[in-house]
Amino acid sequence: MSVSWRQGRYYFAMNENVEEQKKGKYVLIRDGGDEEGNELGGLFYKPLPCFGLGIGWLSFLLGFFFPFAWYFATFLYLTNYYRRDPRERSGLAASAIAALIFTVALLITVLVLVFSGR
């Protein structure tokens, strides 16, 4: 067994040297997060797109001026876009909820105007 548990960005692992394994010593080895070739290393250390807000929260804020942005974020939410970066999930969900509320309000407004006799 080489890896016993993970703490922070380091792994505690048993040394490959047989003599030190018998003594039960553990040695810190690098995670590889600093290397360019590692896919998972530092994934969430990168800033979010769209000025650091993420696509979801930027769409949520822009939706108050352009409601189509809420529907765009809802489409991304329903197509599991947040699996690329889980930090996007909350903003996309907020935009989906805002799109639902806006649609219901718009539908009620249209129904009131149609059936009010105007």
PDB file of C-alpha atoms in Angstrom:
ATOM      1  CA  MET A   1       0.000   0.000   0.000  1.00  0.00           C
ATOM      2  CA  SER A   2       1.466   3.298  -0.968  1.00  0.00           C
ATOM      3  CA  VAL A   3      -1.257   5.830  -0.109  1.00  0.00           C
ATOM      4  CA  SER A   4      -2.924   5.812   3.283  1.00  0.00           C
ATOM      5  CA  TRP A   5      -4.808   9.145   3.400  1.00  0.00           C
ATOM      6  CA  ARG A   6      -4.847  12.604   1.884  1.00  0.00           C
ATOM      7  CA  GLN A   7      -4.392  15.859   3.736  1.00  0.00           C
ATOM      8  CA  GLY A   8      -4.365  19.151   1.841  1.00  0.00           C
ATOM      9  CA  ARG A   9      -2.272  18.975  -1.324  1.00  0.00           C
ATOM     10  CA  TYR A  10       0.059  16.268  -0.064  1.00  0.00           C
ATOM     11  CA  TYR A  11      -0.224  12.536   0.213  1.00  0.00           C
ATOM     12  CA  PHE A  12       1.135  10.685   3.198  1.00  0.00           C
ATOM     13  CA  ALA A  13       2.644   7.558   1.755  1.00  0.00           C
ATOM     14  CA  MET A  14       4.965   4.855   2.928  1.00  0.00           C
ATOM     15  CA  ASN A  15       8.466   5.232   1.652  1.00  0.00           C
ATOM     16  CA  GLU A  16       9.521   2.806  -1.070  1.00  0.00           C
ATOM     17  CA  ASN A  17      12.627   1.944   0.910  1.00  0.00           C
ATOM     18  CA  VAL A  18      12.066  -1.406   2.633  1.00  0.00           C
ATOM     19  CA  GLU A  19      14.081  -0.456   5.702  1.00  0.00           C
ATOM     20  CA  GLU A  20      11.985   2.628   6.362  1.00  0.00           C
ATOM     21  CA  GLN A  21       8.775   0.670   5.734  1.00  0.00           C
ATOM     22  CA  LYS A  22       9.735  -1.667   8.538  1.00  0.00           C
ATOM     23  CA  LYS A  23      10.226   1.337  10.837  1.00  0.00           C
ATOM     24  CA  GLY A  24       6.751   2.600   9.861  1.00  0.00           C
ATOM     25  CA  LYS A  25       7.912   6.028   8.742  1.00  0.00           C
ATOM     26  CA  TYR A  26       5.780   8.108   6.429  1.00  0.00           C
ATOM     27  CA  VAL A  27       7.093  10.542   3.851  1.00  0.00           C
ATOM     28  CA  LEU A  28       5.324  13.509   2.281  1.00  0.00           C
ATOM     29  CA  ILE A  29       5.166  13.368  -1.487  1.00  0.00           C
ATOM     30  CA  ARG A  30       3.762  15.987  -3.860  1.00  0.00           C
ATOM     31  CA  ASP A  31       0.237  15.698  -5.204  1.00  0.00           C
ATOM     32  CA  GLY A  32       1.266  16.878  -8.656  1.00  0.00           C
ATOM     33  CA  GLY A  33      -1.234  19.744  -8.605  1.00  0.00           C
ATOM     34  CA  ASP A  34       1.447  22.182  -9.676  1.00  0.00           C
ATOM     35  CA  GLU A  35       2.309  20.253 -12.797  1.00  0.00           C
ATOM     36  CA  GLU A  36       0.744  21.296 -16.096  1.00  0.00           C
ATOM     37  CA  GLY A  37       0.046  17.735 -17.248  1.00  0.00           C
ATOM     38  CA  ASN A  38      -2.118  16.738 -14.310  1.00  0.00           C
ATOM     39  CA  GLU A  39      -5.816  16.928 -15.245  1.00  0.00           C
ATOM     40  CA  LEU A  40      -7.255  17.211 -11.743  1.00  0.00           C
ATOM     41  CA  GLY A  41      -4.481  19.190 -10.107  1.00  0.00           C
ATOM     42  CA  GLY A  42      -5.576  22.728  -9.421  1.00  0.00           C
ATOM     43  CA  LEU A  43      -8.891  22.427 -11.272  1.00  0.00           C
ATOM     44  CA  PHE A  44     -10.732  24.535  -8.732  1.00  0.00           C
ATOM     45  CA  TYR A  45      -7.850  26.952  -8.236  1.00  0.00           C
ATOM     46  CA  LYS A  46      -8.616  28.476 -11.620  1.00  0.00           C
ATOM     47  CA  PRO A  47     -10.897  31.520 -11.511  1.00  0.00           C
ATOM     48  CA  LEU A  48     -14.405  31.169 -12.842  1.00  0.00           C
ATOM     49  CA  PRO A  49     -15.158  32.658 -16.268  1.00  0.00           C
ATOM     50  CA  CYS A  50     -17.128  35.887 -16.673  1.00  0.00           C
ATOM     51  CA  PHE A  51     -15.196  38.149 -14.314  1.00  0.00           C
ATOM     52  CA  GLY A  52     -14.910  35.456 -11.644  1.00  0.00           C
ATOM     53  CA  LEU A  53     -18.678  35.173 -11.176  1.00  0.00           C
ATOM     54  CA  GLY A  54     -19.277  32.172 -13.350  1.00  0.00           C
ATOM     55  CA  ILE A  55     -21.749  31.837 -16.171  1.00  0.00           C
ATOM     56  CA  GLY A  56     -24.684  31.121 -13.858  1.00  0.00           C
ATOM     57  CA  TRP A  57     -24.386  34.139 -11.578  1.00  0.00           C
ATOM     58  CA  LEU A  58     -23.569  36.473 -14.465  1.00  0.00           C
ATOM     59  CA  SER A  59     -26.668  35.208 -16.284  1.00  0.00           C
ATOM     60  CA  PHE A  60     -28.678  35.696 -13.103  1.00  0.00           C
ATOM     61  CA  LEU A  61     -27.609  39.340 -12.827  1.00  0.00           C
ATOM     62  CA  LEU A  62     -27.996  40.068 -16.545  1.00  0.00           C
ATOM     63  CA  GLY A  63     -31.429  38.436 -16.499  1.00  0.00           C
ATOM     64  CA  PHE A  64     -32.911  41.416 -14.679  1.00  0.00           C
ATOM     65  CA  PHE A  65     -32.184  43.486 -17.799  1.00  0.00           C
ATOM     66  CA  PHE A  66     -32.337  40.729 -20.456  1.00  0.00           C
ATOM     67  CA  PRO A  67     -34.550  37.834 -19.269  1.00  0.00           C
ATOM     68  CA  PHE A  68     -33.287  35.671 -22.119  1.00  0.00           C
ATOM     69  CA  ALA A  69     -30.083  35.212 -20.063  1.00  0.00           C
ATOM     70  CA  TRP A  70     -32.100  33.275 -17.459  1.00  0.00           C
ATOM     71  CA  TYR A  71     -33.363  30.896 -20.130  1.00  0.00           C
ATOM     72  CA  PHE A  72     -29.840  30.422 -21.476  1.00  0.00           C
ATOM     73  CA  ALA A  73     -28.599  29.521 -17.978  1.00  0.00           C
ATOM     74  CA  THR A  74     -31.594  27.221 -17.485  1.00  0.00           C
ATOM     75  CA  PHE A  75     -30.658  25.387 -20.668  1.00  0.00           C
ATOM     76  CA  LEU A  76     -27.089  24.997 -19.373  1.00  0.00           C
ATOM     77  CA  TYR A  77     -28.397  23.749 -16.030  1.00  0.00           C
ATOM     78  CA  LEU A  78     -30.689  21.170 -17.627  1.00  0.00           C
ATOM     79  CA  THR A  79     -27.877  19.902 -19.881  1.00  0.00           C
ATOM     80  CA  ASN A  80     -25.620  19.334 -16.820  1.00  0.00           C
ATOM     81  CA  TYR A  81     -23.102  22.009 -17.750  1.00  0.00           C
ATOM     82  CA  TYR A  82     -22.182  22.245 -14.064  1.00  0.00           C
ATOM     83  CA  ARG A  83     -20.448  18.861 -14.250  1.00  0.00           C
ATOM     84  CA  ARG A  84     -17.492  20.640 -15.857  1.00  0.00           C
ATOM     85  CA  ASP A  85     -17.152  22.796 -12.755  1.00  0.00           C
ATOM     86  CA  PRO A  86     -19.430  22.167  -9.758  1.00  0.00           C
ATOM     87  CA  ARG A  87     -18.975  25.765  -8.601  1.00  0.00           C
ATOM     88  CA  GLU A  88     -21.318  26.795 -11.453  1.00  0.00           C
ATOM     89  CA  ARG A  89     -24.261  24.789 -10.129  1.00  0.00           C
ATOM     90  CA  SER A  90     -25.674  27.319  -7.655  1.00  0.00           C
ATOM     91  CA  GLY A  91     -25.669  30.211 -10.135  1.00  0.00           C
ATOM     92  CA  LEU A  92     -27.267  28.109 -12.855  1.00  0.00           C
ATOM     93  CA  ALA A  93     -29.932  26.874 -10.421  1.00  0.00           C
ATOM     94  CA  ALA A  94     -30.675  30.445  -9.299  1.00  0.00           C
ATOM     95  CA  SER A  95     -31.101  31.479 -12.926  1.00  0.00           C
ATOM     96  CA  ALA A  96     -33.425  28.535 -13.559  1.00  0.00           C
ATOM     97  CA  ILE A  97     -35.588  29.537 -10.607  1.00  0.00           C
ATOM     98  CA  ALA A  98     -35.636  33.165 -11.774  1.00  0.00           C
ATOM     99  CA  ALA A  99     -36.674  32.017 -15.261  1.00  0.00           C
ATOM    100  CA  LEU A 100     -39.529  29.986 -13.771  1.00  0.00           C
ATOM    101  CA  ILE A 101     -40.766  32.898 -11.670  1.00  0.00           C
ATOM    102  CA  PHE A 102     -40.508  35.286 -14.627  1.00  0.00           C
ATOM    103  CA  THR A 103     -42.425  32.870 -16.893  1.00  0.00           C
ATOM    104  CA  VAL A 104     -45.239  32.423 -14.356  1.00  0.00           C
ATOM    105  CA  ALA A 105     -45.484  36.187 -13.787  1.00  0.00           C
ATOM    106  CA  LEU A 106     -45.521  36.846 -17.533  1.00  0.00           C
ATOM    107  CA  LEU A 107     -48.203  34.190 -18.068  1.00  0.00           C
ATOM    108  CA  ILE A 108     -50.404  35.643 -15.316  1.00  0.00           C
ATOM    109  CA  THR A 109     -49.974  39.158 -16.723  1.00  0.00           C
ATOM    110  CA  VAL A 110     -50.941  38.030 -20.224  1.00  0.00           C
ATOM    111  CA  LEU A 111     -53.972  36.114 -18.938  1.00  0.00           C
ATOM    112  CA  VAL A 112     -55.170  39.109 -16.903  1.00  0.00           C
ATOM    113  CA  LEU A 113     -54.805  41.437 -19.897  1.00  0.00           C
ATOM    114  CA  VAL A 114     -56.600  39.027 -22.257  1.00  0.00           C
ATOM    115  CA  PHE A 115     -59.530  38.289 -19.952  1.00  0.00           C
ATOM    116  CA  SER A 116     -59.930  41.780 -18.518  1.00  0.00           C
ATOM    117  CA  GLY A 117     -61.772  42.913 -21.639  1.00  0.00           C
ATOM    118  CA  ARG A 118     -59.181  45.313 -23.025  1.00  0.00           C
TER     119      ARG A 118
END
